[in-house]
Rosetta silent file (secondary structure, phi, psi, omega in degrees, C-alpha in Angstrom):
SEQUENCE: METVNIHQAKTNLSLLLLRVELGEEIIIANGDIPIAKLVPFRTSSNRRASLGQDRGRFVLPEDFNDPLPKEILTAFEGDEK
SCORE:     score description
SCORE:     0.000 S_00000001
   1 L     0.000  125.179 -177.632   48.603   79.595  182.932 S_00000001
   2 E   -87.371  148.038  175.627   51.978   80.717  183.958 S_00000001
   3 E  -115.596  131.731  175.096   54.139   83.182  181.997 S_00000001
   4 E  -121.735  152.098  173.494   57.948   82.854  182.005 S_00000001
   5 E   -83.575  169.363 -174.840   60.563   85.031  180.323 S_00000001
   6 H   -60.020  -40.466 -178.613   62.943   83.640  177.678 S_00000001
   7 H   -61.311  -46.979  178.134   65.835   83.308  180.173 S_00000001
   8 H   -60.360  -42.057 -178.081   63.652   81.285  182.548 S_00000001
   9 H   -63.426  -43.958 -178.943   62.411   79.112  179.641 S_00000001
  10 H   -67.105  -42.168 -178.947   65.947   78.388  178.455 S_00000001
  11 H   -67.907  -37.902 -173.311   67.181   77.659  181.978 S_00000001
  12 L  -113.546   22.184 -173.739   64.219   75.490  183.035 S_00000001
  13 H   -54.452  -42.519 -178.816   63.098   73.963  179.730 S_00000001
  14 H   -63.441  -39.953 -179.506   63.168   70.359  180.937 S_00000001
  15 H   -69.557  -38.694  177.382   61.084   71.236  184.031 S_00000001
  16 H   -62.064  -40.754 -179.280   58.622   73.281  181.893 S_00000001
  17 H   -68.557  -31.653  176.627   58.215   70.403  179.465 S_00000001
  18 H   -64.713  -41.850  178.215   57.445   68.017  182.366 S_00000001
  19 H   -64.587  -42.868  178.819   54.651   70.378  183.463 S_00000001
  20 H   -62.712  -40.602  178.251   53.389   70.698  179.877 S_00000001
  21 H   -59.540  -27.125  179.110   53.363   66.933  179.582 S_00000001
  22 L   -85.683    1.501  174.037   51.013   66.804  182.560 S_00000001
  23 L   110.671   -7.028  178.967   48.577   69.136  180.708 S_00000001
  24 L   -74.261  150.413  175.686   49.699   72.602  181.776 S_00000001
  25 L  -111.049  136.102 -178.528   50.066   75.408  179.261 S_00000001
  26 E  -130.176  130.462  177.412   52.966   77.908  179.700 S_00000001
  27 E   -89.199  135.507  171.971   53.457   81.301  177.974 S_00000001
  28 E  -107.538  129.647 -173.891   56.980   82.369  177.034 S_00000001
  29 E  -123.039  150.257  171.759   57.302   86.163  176.947 S_00000001
  30 E  -105.282   98.890 -169.985   59.946   88.651  175.738 S_00000001
  31 L    71.088 -121.727  177.561   59.602   91.224  178.492 S_00000001
  32 L  -100.111    3.130 -172.252   55.875   91.770  178.861 S_00000001
  33 E  -102.324  111.721  177.742   55.073   90.600  175.330 S_00000001
  34 E   -62.779  134.978 -178.121   53.903   86.980  174.966 S_00000001
  35 E  -126.339  -15.712  179.883   55.678   85.350  172.007 S_00000001
  36 E  -157.955  160.818 -179.594   54.983   81.583  172.365 S_00000001
  37 E  -134.673  126.603  171.826   52.850   79.104  174.219 S_00000001
  38 E   -84.657  121.295  176.579   54.030   75.597  175.336 S_00000001
  39 L  -134.214  156.158  177.519   51.079   73.216  175.088 S_00000001
  40 L   -59.866  141.491 -179.703   50.752   69.446  175.250 S_00000001
  41 L   -81.997  130.419  177.877   51.212   67.704  171.892 S_00000001
  42 L  -117.817  126.339  174.876   48.027   65.903  170.774 S_00000001
  43 L   -77.611  164.366 -176.764   48.166   63.395  167.988 S_00000001
  44 H   -66.857  -20.344  177.727   45.448   63.194  165.426 S_00000001
  45 H   -66.860  -30.420  171.918   44.227   59.947  166.968 S_00000001
  46 H   -63.553  -39.844  178.655   42.998   62.016  169.972 S_00000001
  47 H   -63.378  -40.373 -179.077   40.969   64.131  167.629 S_00000001
  48 H   -61.963  -33.982  178.388   39.474   61.026  166.104 S_00000001
  49 H   -68.327  -23.833 -174.479   38.245   59.825  169.523 S_00000001
  50 H   -87.564  -12.694 -178.824   36.344   63.052  170.020 S_00000001
  51 L   -65.109  133.896  176.082   34.392   62.720  166.745 S_00000001
  52 L    86.872    3.674 -176.842   30.742   61.902  167.369 S_00000001
  53 L   -69.507  -16.856  178.082   30.802   62.749  171.106 S_00000001
  54 L   -99.202    9.358 -177.418   27.784   65.040  170.648 S_00000001
  55 L   -54.909  132.525  177.989   25.741   62.458  168.815 S_00000001
  56 L    93.161   -9.204 -179.034   22.091   62.618  169.834 S_00000001
  57 L   -85.006  -18.733 -178.509   22.321   66.197  171.175 S_00000001
  58 L  -137.065  129.687  178.403   20.943   67.703  168.012 S_00000001
  59 L  -105.970  125.472  179.305   18.154   66.413  165.828 S_00000001
  60 L   -76.733  120.328 -178.009   18.215   67.478  162.201 S_00000001
  61 L   -58.415  149.952 -178.564   14.723   68.803  161.160 S_00000001
  62 L   -69.105  -26.513 -179.248   13.077   66.835  158.407 S_00000001
  63 L   -91.944   18.632 -176.823   12.626   70.097  156.350 S_00000001
  64 L   -54.221  -41.027 -176.170   16.367   70.937  156.593 S_00000001
  65 L   -98.546    5.866  178.274   16.953   70.773  152.819 S_00000001
  66 L   -67.875  153.219  176.840   13.623   72.188  151.801 S_00000001
  67 L   -57.780  147.123  179.513   13.624   75.515  149.825 S_00000001
  68 L   -71.289  152.849  179.943   13.547   78.587  151.963 S_00000001
  69 L   -67.655  152.792 -175.326   10.241   80.474  152.238 S_00000001
  70 H   -52.517  -41.029  179.134    9.804   83.341  149.733 S_00000001
  71 H   -65.641  -32.653  177.482   10.093   86.090  152.356 S_00000001
  72 H   -74.106  -40.329  178.023   13.440   84.795  153.584 S_00000001
  73 H   -61.084  -41.273 -178.879   14.784   84.387  150.016 S_00000001
  74 H   -63.896  -39.738 -179.460   13.692   88.010  149.284 S_00000001
  75 H   -62.439  -39.075  179.514   15.534   89.201  152.464 S_00000001
  76 H   -79.367  -39.184 -170.915   18.731   87.574  151.261 S_00000001
  77 H  -103.856  -12.342 -177.198   18.545   88.254  147.551 S_00000001
  78 L    87.081  171.225 -177.197   16.451   91.414  147.379 S_00000001
  79 L   -81.626  124.828 -176.569   13.314   92.102  145.408 S_00000001
  80 L   -97.529   50.453  179.837   13.691   90.937  141.752 S_00000001
  81 L   -90.883    0.000    0.000   11.098   93.238  140.110 S_00000001
C-alpha cells in the first residue's frame, strides 16, 4: 500500500483513481500522518454475493439452544445462596 502526500494526491488524482479502480489501496498523508485511504468502491451487491460462502464449514450442534449446565450458569451469574 503506497502512501502519497496531499500535493501528490491533488496533482495525480486521476492516475491514483485508475490504480484504485484496479484494486490498489492508497494512503493520503499530511506530512507523516495518514489522513485518508483511497479504496475501491464496492456496491452492496458484491456483499450479497459473499453471503453463504462458508456454508458447510460449520455444523451447528444439536444441543446449541439447550440450557447451560449448572456449573457454567453459576460461573456467569454467581452463587445465589
